[in-house]
Coordinates of C-alpha atoms in Angstrom, one line a residue:
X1 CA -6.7 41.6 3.3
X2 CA -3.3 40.5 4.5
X3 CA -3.8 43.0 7.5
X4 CA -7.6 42.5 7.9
X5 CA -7.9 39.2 6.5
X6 CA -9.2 37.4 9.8
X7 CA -11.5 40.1 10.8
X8 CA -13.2 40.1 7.6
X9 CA -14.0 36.4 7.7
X10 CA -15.8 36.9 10.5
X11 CA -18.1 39.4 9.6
X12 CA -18.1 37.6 6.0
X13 CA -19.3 35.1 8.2
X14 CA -22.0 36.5 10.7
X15 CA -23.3 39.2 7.8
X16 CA -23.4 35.7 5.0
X17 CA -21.1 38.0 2.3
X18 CA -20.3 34.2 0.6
X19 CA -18.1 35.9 -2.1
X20 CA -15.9 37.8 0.6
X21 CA -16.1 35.0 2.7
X22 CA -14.8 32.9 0.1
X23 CA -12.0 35.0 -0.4
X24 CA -10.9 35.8 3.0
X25 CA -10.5 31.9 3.4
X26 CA -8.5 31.9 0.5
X27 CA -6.4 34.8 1.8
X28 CA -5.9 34.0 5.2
X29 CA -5.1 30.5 4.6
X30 CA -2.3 31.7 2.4
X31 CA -0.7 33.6 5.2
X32 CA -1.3 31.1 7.9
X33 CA 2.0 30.4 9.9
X34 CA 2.7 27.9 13.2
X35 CA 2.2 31.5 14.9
X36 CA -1.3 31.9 13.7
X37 CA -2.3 28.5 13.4
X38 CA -4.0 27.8 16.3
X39 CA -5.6 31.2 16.3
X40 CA -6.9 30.5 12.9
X41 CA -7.8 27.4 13.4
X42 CA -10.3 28.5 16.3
X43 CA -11.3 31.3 13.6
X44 CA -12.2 28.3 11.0
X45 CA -14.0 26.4 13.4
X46 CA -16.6 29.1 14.6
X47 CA -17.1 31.0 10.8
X48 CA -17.7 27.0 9.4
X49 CA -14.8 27.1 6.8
X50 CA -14.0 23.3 6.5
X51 CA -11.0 24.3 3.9
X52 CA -9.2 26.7 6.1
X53 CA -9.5 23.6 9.1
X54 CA -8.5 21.3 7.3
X55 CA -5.5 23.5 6.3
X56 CA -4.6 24.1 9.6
X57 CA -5.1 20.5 10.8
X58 CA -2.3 19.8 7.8
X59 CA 0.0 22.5 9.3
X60 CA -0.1 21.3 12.9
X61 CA 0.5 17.9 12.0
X62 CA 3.5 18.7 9.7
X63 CA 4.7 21.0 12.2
X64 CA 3.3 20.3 15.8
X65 CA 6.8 20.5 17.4
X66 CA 7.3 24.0 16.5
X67 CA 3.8 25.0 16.8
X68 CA 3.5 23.7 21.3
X69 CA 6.3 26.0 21.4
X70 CA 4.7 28.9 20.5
X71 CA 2.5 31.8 22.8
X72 CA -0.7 30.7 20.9
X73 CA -0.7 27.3 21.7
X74 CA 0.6 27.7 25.4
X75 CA -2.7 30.3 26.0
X76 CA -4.6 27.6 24.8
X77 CA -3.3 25.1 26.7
X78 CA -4.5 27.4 30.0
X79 CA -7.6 28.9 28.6
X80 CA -9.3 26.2 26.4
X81 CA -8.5 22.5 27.3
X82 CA -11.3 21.1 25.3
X83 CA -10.1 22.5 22.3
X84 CA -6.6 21.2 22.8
X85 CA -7.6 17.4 23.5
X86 CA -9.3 17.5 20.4
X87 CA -6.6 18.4 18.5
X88 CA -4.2 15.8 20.2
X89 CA -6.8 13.6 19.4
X90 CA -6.9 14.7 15.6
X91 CA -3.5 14.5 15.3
X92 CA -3.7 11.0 16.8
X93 CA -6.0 9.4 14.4
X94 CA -3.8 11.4 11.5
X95 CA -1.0 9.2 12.8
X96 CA -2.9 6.0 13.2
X97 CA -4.3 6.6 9.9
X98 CA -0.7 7.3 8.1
X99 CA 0.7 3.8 10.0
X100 CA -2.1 1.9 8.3
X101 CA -1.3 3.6 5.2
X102 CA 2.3 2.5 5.3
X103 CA 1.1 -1.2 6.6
X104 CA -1.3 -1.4 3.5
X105 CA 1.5 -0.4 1.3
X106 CA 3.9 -2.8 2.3
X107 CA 1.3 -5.6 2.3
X108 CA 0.5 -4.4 -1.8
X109 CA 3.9 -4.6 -2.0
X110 CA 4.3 -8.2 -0.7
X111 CA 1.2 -8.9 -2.9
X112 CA 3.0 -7.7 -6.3
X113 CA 6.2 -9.8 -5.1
X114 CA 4.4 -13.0 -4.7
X115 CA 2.4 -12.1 -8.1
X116 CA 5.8 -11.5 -10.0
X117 CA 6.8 -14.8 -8.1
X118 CA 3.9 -16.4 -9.1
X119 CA 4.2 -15.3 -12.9
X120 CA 8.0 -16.0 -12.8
X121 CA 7.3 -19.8 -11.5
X122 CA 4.7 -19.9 -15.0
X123 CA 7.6 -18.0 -17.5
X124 CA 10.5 -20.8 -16.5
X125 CA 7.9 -24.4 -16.9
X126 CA 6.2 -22.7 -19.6
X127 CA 9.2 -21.3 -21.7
X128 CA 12.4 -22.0 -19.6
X129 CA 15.2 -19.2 -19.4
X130 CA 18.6 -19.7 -18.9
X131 CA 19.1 -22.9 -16.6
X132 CA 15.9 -24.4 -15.7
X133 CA 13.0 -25.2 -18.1
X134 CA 10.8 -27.7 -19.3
X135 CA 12.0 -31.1 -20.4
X136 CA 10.6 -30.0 -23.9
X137 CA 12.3 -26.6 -24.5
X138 CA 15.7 -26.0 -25.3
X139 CA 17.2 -23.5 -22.4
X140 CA 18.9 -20.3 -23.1
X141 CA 22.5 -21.3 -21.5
X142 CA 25.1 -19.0 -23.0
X143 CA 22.7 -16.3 -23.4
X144 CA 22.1 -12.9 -21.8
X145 CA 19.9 -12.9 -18.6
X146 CA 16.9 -13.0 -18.6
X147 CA 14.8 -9.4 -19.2
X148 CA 11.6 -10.5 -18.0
X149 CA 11.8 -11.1 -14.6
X150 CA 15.6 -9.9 -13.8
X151 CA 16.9 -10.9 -10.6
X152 CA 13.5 -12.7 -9.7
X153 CA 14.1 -15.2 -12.3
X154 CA 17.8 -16.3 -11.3
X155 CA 16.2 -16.3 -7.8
X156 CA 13.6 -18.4 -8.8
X157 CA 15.5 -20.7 -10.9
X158 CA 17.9 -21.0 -7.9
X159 CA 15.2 -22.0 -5.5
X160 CA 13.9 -24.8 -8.3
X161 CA 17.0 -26.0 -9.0
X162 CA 18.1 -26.9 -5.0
X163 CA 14.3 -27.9 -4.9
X164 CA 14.9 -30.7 -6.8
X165 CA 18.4 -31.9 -5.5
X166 CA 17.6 -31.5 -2.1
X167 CA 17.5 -34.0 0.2
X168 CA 15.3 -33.2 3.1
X169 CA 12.9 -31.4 1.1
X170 CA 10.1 -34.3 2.3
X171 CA 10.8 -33.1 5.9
X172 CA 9.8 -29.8 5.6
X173 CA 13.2 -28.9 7.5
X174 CA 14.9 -26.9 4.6
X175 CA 13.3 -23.6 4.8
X176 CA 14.4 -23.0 0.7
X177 CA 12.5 -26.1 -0.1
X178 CA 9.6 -24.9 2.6
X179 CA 9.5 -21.7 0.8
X180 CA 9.3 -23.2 -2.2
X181 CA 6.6 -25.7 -1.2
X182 CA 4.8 -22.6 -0.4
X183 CA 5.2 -21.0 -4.0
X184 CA 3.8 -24.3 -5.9
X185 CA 0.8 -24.4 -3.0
X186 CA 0.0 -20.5 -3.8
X187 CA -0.1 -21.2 -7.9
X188 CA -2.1 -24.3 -7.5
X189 CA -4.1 -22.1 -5.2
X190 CA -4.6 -19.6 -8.0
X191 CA -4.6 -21.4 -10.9
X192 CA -7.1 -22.1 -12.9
X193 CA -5.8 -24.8 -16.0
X194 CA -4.5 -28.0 -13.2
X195 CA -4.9 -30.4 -16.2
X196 CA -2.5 -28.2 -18.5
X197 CA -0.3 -26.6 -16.3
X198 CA 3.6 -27.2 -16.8
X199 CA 4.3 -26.0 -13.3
X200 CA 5.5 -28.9 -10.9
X201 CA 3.2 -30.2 -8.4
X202 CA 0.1 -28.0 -9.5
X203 CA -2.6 -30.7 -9.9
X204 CA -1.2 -33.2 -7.8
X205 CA -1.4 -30.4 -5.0
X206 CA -4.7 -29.4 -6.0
X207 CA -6.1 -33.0 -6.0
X208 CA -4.6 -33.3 -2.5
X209 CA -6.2 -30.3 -1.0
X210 CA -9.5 -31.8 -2.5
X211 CA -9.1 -35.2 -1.0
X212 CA -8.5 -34.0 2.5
X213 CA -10.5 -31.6 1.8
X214 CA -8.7 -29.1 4.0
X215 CA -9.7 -25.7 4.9
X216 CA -7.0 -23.5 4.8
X217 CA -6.9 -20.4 7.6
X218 CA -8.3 -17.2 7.0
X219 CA -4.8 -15.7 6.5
X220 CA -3.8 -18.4 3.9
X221 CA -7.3 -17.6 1.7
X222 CA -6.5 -14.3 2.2
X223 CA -3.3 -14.1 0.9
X224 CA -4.9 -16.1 -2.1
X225 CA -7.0 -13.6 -3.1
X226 CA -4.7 -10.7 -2.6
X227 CA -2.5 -11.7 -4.7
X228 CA -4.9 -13.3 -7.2
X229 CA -6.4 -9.7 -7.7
X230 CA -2.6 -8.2 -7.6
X231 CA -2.2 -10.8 -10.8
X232 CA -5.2 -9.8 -12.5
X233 CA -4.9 -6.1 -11.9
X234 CA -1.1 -6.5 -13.6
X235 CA -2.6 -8.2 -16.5
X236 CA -5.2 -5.5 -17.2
X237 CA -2.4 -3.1 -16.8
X238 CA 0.2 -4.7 -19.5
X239 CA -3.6 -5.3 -21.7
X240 CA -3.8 -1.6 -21.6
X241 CA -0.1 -0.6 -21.5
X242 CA -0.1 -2.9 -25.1
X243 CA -3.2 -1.0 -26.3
X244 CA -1.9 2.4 -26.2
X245 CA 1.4 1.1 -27.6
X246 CA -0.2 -0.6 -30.9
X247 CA -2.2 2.8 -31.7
X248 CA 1.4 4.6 -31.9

């Protein structure tokens, strides 16, 4: 196989032997190299085996800088044009497709922040933590950090506290108080209890946005529901994380 492996996929492939066609796949794509690569990836393209393509396709991707250096991709380069641009091409959308990858995981990420923000802003006017809390609940000075939220929460109880002793927070020129303008418009955004909630600003906020009845951009209600679903997603995952936990 390892000496007749190629040759035997095609006539696997002309004769319809499926079981030695099967296996020849198998075989050769094992033993497939950036010498043989673009030789077997012609192979794979005329004897229909989708597997053994997309195996190659991986390979030259991963390791197209050593592959245009070899003989095999230099005689195609002079003897089959066609064949090249469409790999270039390939390898081009595989490259697009990773960078949207990598932009649609640092946008979840961004989401999650904002969520642990969001749930952060809720733990310290709901329960207060070690410097800032409600006017109700007795704070945890003296105490160890808080667990919850870790450096999120000092951050957040940073942010609150020059919130509320700044003095140009009105003119929108601080950009600490801006950002945290931005925080209380996101919760009131997402939240759901105005006439309850302990966090600062929600209703009022809310009963502004109805009374000027703005509409926000499409980036802004997008943001809201992205990181809406990245809070509900988190709370079926601690629902669940708690489930398994109680049937131990």
């Amino acid at each position: 196989m390892e000496k007749y492996g190629m040759h035997l996929l095609v006539l696997s492939h002309v004769y319809m032997v499926a079981e030695l066609k099967r296996r020849c796949v198998k075989e050769v794509g094992e033993h497939v190299t950036e010498e043989s690569v673009v030789d077997v990836l012609q192979l794979s393209r005329l004897c229909d085996a989708p597997d053994l393509y997309l195996k190659c396709v991986k390979m030259l991707d991963e390791q197209f800088k050593k592959v245009e250096r070899t003989e095999g991709w230099q005689f195609l380069q002079h003897h089959d044009p066609q064949l090249e641009l469409d790999i270039l091409c390939l390898l081009d959308q595989n490259d697009n497709r990773k960078k949207r990858l990598m932009k649609r995981k640092k946008q979840e990420k961004v989401y999650m922040q904002l969520c642990e923000a969001m749930e952060c802003l809720e733990h310290i006017c709901t329960e207060g933590c070690t410097n800032v809390g409600p006017y109700d609940v007795e704070l945890r000075k003296g105490r160890e950090a808080c667990t919850k939220f870790g450096d999120t929460c000092q951050g957040m109880q940073a942010l609150i506290q020059h919130f509320a002793t700044c003095t140009m927070r009105n003119s929108r020129r601080c950009m600490r108080c801006k950002r945290m303008w931005q925080l209380f418009r996101l919760h009131s955004s997402i939240c759901h209890h105005h006439d309850s909630c302990k966090v600062p600003l929600c209703r009022q906020i809310e009963l502004k946005s109805q009374q000027e009845k703005r509409k926000d951009d499409g980036r802004w209600r997008l943001l809201v529901r992205k990181v809406a679903s990245a809070k509900a997603m988190s709370s079926l995952f601690l629902s669940n994380t708690n489930s398994e936990l109680n049937k131990f």
